[in-house]
Coordinates of C-alpha atoms in Angstrom, one line a residue:
X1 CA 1.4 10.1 24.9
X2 CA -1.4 12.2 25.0
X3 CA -0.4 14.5 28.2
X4 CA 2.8 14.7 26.2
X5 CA 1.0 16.4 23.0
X6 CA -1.1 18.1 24.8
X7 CA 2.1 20.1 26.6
X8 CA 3.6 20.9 23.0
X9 CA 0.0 21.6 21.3
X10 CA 1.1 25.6 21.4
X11 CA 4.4 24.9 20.1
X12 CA 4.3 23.0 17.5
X13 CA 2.1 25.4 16.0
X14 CA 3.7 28.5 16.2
X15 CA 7.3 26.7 15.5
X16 CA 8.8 27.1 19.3
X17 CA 10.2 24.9 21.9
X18 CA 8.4 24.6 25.5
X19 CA 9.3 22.9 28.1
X20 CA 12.4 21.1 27.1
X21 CA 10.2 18.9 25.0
X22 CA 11.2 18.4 21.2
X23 CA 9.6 17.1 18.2
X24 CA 12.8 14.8 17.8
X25 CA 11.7 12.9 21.3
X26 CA 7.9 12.6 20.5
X27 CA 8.9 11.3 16.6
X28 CA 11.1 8.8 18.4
X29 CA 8.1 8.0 21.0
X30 CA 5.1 7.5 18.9
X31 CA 7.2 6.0 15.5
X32 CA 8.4 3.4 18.0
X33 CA 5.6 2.0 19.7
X34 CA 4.4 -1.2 18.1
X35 CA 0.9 -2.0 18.1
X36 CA -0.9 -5.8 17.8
X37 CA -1.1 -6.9 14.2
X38 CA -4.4 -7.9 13.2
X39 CA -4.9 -11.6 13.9
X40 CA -4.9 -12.2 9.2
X41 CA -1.7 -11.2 9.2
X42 CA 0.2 -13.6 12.3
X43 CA 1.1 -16.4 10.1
X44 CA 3.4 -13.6 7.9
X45 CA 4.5 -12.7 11.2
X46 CA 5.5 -15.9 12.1
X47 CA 6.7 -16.8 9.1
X48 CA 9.5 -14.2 8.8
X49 CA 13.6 -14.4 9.5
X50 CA 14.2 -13.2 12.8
X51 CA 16.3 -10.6 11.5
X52 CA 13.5 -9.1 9.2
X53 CA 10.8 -9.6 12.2
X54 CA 13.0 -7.2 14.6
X55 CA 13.7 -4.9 11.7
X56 CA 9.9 -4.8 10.9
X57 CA 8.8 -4.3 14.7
X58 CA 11.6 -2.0 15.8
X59 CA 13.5 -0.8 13.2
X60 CA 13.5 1.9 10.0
X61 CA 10.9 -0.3 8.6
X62 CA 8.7 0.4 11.6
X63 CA 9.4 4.1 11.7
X64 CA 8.5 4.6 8.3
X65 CA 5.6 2.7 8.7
X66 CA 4.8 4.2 12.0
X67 CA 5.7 7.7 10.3
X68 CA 3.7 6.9 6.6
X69 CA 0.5 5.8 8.9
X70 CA 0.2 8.9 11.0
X71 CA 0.9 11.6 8.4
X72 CA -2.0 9.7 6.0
X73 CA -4.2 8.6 8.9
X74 CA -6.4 11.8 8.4
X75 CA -7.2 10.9 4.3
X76 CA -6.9 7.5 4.8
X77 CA -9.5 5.6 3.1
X78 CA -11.6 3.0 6.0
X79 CA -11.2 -0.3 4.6
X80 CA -11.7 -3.2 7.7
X81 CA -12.7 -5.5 5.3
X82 CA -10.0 -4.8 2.6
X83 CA -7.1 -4.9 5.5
X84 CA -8.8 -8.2 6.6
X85 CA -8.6 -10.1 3.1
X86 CA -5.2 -8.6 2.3
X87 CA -4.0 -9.7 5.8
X88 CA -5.3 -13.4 4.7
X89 CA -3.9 -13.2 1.2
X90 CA -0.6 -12.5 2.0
X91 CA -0.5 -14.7 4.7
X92 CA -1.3 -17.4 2.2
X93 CA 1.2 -16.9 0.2
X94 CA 3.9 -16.9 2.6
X95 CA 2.8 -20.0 3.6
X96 CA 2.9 -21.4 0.0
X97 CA 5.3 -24.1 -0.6
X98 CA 8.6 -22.9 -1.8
X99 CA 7.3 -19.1 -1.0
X100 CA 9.5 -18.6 2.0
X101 CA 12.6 -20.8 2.1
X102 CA 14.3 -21.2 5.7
X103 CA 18.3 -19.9 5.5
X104 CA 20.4 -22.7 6.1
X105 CA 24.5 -22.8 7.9
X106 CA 25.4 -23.0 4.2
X107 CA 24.0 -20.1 3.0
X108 CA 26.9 -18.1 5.3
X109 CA 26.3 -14.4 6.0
X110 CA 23.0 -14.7 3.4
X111 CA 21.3 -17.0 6.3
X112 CA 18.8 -14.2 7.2
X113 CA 18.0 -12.7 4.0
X114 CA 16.8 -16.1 2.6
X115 CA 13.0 -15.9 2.5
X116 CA 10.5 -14.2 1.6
X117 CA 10.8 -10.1 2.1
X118 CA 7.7 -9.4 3.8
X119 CA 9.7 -7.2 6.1
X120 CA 7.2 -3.6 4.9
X121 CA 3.8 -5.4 5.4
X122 CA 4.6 -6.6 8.8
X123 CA 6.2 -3.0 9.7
X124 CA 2.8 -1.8 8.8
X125 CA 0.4 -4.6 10.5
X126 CA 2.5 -3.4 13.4
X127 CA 1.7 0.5 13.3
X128 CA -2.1 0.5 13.0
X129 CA -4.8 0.5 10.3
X130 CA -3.4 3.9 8.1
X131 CA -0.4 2.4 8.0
X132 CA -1.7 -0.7 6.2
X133 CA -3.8 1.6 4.2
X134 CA -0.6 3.7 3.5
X135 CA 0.9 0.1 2.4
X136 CA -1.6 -0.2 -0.4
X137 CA -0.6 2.5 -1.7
X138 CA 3.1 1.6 -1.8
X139 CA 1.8 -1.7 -3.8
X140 CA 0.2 0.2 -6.2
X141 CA 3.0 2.8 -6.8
X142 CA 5.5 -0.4 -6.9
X143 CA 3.6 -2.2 -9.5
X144 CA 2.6 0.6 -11.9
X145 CA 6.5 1.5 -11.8
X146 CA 9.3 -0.6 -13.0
X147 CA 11.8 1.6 -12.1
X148 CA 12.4 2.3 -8.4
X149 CA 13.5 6.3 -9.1
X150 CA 10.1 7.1 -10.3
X151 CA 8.3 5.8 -6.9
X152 CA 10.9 6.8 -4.6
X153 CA 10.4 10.1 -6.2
X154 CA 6.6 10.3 -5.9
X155 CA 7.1 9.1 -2.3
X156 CA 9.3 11.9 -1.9
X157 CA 7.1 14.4 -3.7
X158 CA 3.1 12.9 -1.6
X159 CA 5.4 13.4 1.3
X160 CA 6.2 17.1 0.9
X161 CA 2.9 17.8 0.0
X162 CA 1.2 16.3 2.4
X163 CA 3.6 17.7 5.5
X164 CA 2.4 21.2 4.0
X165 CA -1.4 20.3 4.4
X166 CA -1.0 19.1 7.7
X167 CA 0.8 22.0 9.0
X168 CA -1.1 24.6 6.8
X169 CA -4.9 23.3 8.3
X170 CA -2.8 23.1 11.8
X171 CA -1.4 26.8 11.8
X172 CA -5.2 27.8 10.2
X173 CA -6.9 26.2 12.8
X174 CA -4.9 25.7 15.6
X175 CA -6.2 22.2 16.3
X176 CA -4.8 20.0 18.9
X177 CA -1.4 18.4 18.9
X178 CA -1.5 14.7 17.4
X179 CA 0.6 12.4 15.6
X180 CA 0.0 13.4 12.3
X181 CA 1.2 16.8 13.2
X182 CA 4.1 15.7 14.7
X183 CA 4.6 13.2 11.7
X184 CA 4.3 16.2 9.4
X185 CA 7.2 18.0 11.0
X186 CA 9.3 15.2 10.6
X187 CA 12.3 14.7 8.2
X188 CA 11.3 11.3 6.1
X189 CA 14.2 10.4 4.6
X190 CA 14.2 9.0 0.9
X191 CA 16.7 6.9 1.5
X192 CA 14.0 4.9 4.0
X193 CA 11.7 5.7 1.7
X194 CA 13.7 3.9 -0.8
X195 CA 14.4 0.8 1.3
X196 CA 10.1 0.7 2.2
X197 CA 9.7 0.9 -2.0
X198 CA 12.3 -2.0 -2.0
X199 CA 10.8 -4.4 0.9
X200 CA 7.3 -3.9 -0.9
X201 CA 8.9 -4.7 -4.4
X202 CA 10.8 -8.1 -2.8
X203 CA 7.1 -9.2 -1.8
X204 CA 5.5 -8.5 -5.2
X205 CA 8.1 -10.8 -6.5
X206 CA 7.5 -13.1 -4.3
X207 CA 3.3 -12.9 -4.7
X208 CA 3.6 -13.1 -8.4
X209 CA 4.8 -16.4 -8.7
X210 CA 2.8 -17.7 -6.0
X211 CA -0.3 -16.2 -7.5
X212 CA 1.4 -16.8 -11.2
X213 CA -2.0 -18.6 -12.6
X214 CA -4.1 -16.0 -12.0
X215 CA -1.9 -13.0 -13.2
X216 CA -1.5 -14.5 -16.4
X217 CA -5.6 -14.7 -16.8
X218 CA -5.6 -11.5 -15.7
X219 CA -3.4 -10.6 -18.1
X220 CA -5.3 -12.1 -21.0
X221 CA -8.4 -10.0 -20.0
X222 CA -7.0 -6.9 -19.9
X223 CA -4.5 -7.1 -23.1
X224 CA -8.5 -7.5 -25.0
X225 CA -9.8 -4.4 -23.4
X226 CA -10.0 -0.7 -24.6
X227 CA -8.4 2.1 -22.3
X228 CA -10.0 3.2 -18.6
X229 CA -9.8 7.0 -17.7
X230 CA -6.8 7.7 -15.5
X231 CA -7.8 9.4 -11.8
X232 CA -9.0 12.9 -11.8
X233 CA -6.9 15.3 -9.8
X234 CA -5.9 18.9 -10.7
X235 CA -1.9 17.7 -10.2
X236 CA 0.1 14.3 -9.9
X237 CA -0.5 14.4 -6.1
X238 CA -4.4 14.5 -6.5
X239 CA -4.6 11.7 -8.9
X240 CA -2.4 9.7 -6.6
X241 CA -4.5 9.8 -3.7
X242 CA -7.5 9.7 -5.4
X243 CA -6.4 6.2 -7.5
X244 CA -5.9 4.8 -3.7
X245 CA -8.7 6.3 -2.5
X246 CA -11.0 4.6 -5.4
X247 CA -9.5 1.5 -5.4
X248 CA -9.5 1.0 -1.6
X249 CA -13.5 2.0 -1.9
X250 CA -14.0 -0.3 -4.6
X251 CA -12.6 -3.1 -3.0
X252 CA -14.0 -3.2 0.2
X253 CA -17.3 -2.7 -1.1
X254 CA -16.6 -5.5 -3.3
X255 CA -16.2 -7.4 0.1
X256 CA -19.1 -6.2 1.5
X257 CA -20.9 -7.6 -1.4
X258 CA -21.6 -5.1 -3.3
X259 CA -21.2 -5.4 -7.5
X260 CA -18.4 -2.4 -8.4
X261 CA -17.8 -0.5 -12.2
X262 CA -14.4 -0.1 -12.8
X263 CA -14.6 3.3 -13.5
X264 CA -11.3 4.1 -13.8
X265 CA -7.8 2.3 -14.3
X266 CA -6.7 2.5 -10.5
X267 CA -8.8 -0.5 -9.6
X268 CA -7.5 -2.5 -12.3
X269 CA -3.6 -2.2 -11.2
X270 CA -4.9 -2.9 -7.4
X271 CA -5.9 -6.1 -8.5
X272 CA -2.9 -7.3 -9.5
X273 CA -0.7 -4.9 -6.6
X274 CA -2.7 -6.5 -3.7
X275 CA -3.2 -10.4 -5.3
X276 CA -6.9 -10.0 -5.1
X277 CA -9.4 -11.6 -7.8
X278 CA -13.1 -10.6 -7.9
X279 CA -14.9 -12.2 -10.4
X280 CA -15.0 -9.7 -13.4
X281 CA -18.0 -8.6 -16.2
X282 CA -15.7 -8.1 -19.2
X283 CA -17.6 -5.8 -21.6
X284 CA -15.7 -6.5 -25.3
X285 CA -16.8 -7.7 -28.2
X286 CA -19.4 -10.0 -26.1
X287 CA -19.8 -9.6 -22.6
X288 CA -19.0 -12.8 -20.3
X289 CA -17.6 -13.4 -17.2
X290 CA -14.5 -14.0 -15.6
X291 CA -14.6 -16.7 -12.6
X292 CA -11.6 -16.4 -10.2
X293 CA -12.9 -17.8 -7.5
X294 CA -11.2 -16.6 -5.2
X295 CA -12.8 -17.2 -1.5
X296 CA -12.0 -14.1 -0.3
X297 CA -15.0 -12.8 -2.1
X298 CA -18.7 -13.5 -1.8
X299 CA -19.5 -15.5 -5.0
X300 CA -22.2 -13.2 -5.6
X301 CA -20.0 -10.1 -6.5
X302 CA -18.7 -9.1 -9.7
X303 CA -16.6 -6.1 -11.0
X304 CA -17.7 -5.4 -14.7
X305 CA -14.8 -3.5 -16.9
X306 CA -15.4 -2.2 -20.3
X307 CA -15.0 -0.6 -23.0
X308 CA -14.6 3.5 -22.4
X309 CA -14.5 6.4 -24.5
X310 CA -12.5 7.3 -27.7
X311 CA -11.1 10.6 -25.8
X312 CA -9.3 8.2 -23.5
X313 CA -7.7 5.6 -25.7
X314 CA -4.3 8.0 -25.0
X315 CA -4.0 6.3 -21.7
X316 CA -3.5 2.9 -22.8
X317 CA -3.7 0.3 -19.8
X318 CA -1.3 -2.0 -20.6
X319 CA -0.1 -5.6 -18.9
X320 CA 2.9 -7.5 -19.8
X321 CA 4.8 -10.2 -18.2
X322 CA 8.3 -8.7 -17.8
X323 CA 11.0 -11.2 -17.4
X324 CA 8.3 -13.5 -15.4
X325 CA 7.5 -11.1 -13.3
X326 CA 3.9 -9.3 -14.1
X327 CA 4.3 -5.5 -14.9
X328 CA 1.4 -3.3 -15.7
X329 CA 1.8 -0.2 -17.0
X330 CA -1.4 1.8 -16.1
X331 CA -1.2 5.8 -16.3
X332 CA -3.3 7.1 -13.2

């Protein structure tokens, strides 16, 4: 592909055609090409309906992916480790017992929509490491919004925005063609954006009850804790990517054994979006500490969380189990 971009670099740029070539053909090259899933995340793989598989590898769930990944890549956050203990985790829970039930003749048309709806993560195992990142983010959007319109609508808005940074810096600078200038001169539809916000709403279902023992203790500790600070940002776009951004960073330095203040509320709704438990320093009325053990961490690391400022006690974080299904309401 890179002789390709290399041809349109000029044209892209300045908004004209060259050479026959079109930014239709290299969206439908590039958002196409599947890449190898990290080896944490085969047994999801695996474990999906042959219908959602092909959707996830070929299909709108893999150009979205494909698309979400390259127009992010540049502000991704670097995470190996986080990627790698999220590809395990969710693994793991596909596997659990009565996670991902097999569609059977008597289930009729249904047969391949039984199961588990993992169809967004493998889309984006499949499309490279900002795409997983860019998945995160669709967790944490999911979870902290009960109602699909808001998310789709904030997918909507990042998206704009961020197509006008690319091609702003790219028309500045002139740099050379790549995918996330081509990614940024795409038209991402919200109705795909809606069905990726769907998928990635299926699998929190899912994860919840798997990981149902843990959510509620995790919802005991935080219902006895004062308010975080939301992100800082100077609009809704800012905070957005800077919530991801900190609780990506927090995380994998959590995982590279490194102890981690939450410092703000973003890292508090990752924990229960991604189904990861650090052990937690709970600074209340007494300090004491929260054992998870989960194995995914070293034992040695701990996130402490805490009491915070009166000024900040208007943005409540808030955690409530919402017709079995855990729903915290945590303003960025």
């Amino acid at each position: 592909m890179s002789h390709i971009f290399g041809k349109v670099t000029n044209a892209v740029v300045s908004g004209t055609n060259e050479n026959s070539f079109s930014l239709a053909n290299l969206n439908l090259g590039f958002s196409l090409v599947k890449l190898e899933a990290p080896a944490e995340f085969h047994p999801l793989g695996s474990a999906l309906s042959l219908q959602r598989r092909q959707t996830a590898e070929v299909g709108s769930h893999h150009q979205t992916a494909r698309l979400l990944g390259a127009l992010f890549s540049q502000i991704a956050p670097n995470a190996p480790k986080l990627l790698q203990a999220f590809g395990q985790r969710v693994s793991e829970i596909i596997n659990s017992p009565d996670a991902n039930p097999t569609g059977t003749p008597e289930d009729g048309p249904f047969k391949d929509s039984v199961g588990a709806d993992a169809t967004s993560i493998w889309a984006a195992a499949t499309s490279g490491s900002a795409s997983l990142a860019v998945l995160l983010l669709a967790c944490l959007l999911a979870r902290k919004f009960d109602d699909p319109k808001l998310s789709v609508a904030l997918w909507v808005e990042i998206v704009a925005i961020r197509q006008k940074e690319v091609l702003a810096t790219a028309q500045s600078t002139g740099f050379a063609m790549n995918e996330t200038v081509v990614a940024a001169h795409q038209r991402i539809l919200r109705e795909d954006l809606a069905t990726f916000d769907a998928s990635v709403r299926a699998w929190l279902i899912t994860a919840d009850q798997v990981m149902v023992k843990k959510l509620k203790q995790l919802t005991l500790i935080l219902d006895n804790l004062t308010t975080l600070p939301v992100s800082v940002g100077k609009d809704t776009y800012a905070k957005i990517i800077n919530a991801w951004d900190g609780a990506i960073k927090g995380f994998e330095a959590l995982l590279e054994g490194r102890p981690q203040n939450a410092t703000d509320s973003s890292v508090l709704l990752a924990l229960s979006s991604w189904h990861l438990y650090p052990d937690l320093i709970v600074l209340s009325s007494e300090t004491k500490k929260v054992i998870f053990q989960d194995p995914l961490f070293p034992p040695s690391v701990a996130m402490t969380v805490g009491f915070i400022a009166q000024r900040y006690r208007s943005s409540i974080s808030r955690v409530s189990m919402v017709s079995g299904s855990f729903s915290p309401q945590i303003l960025w």
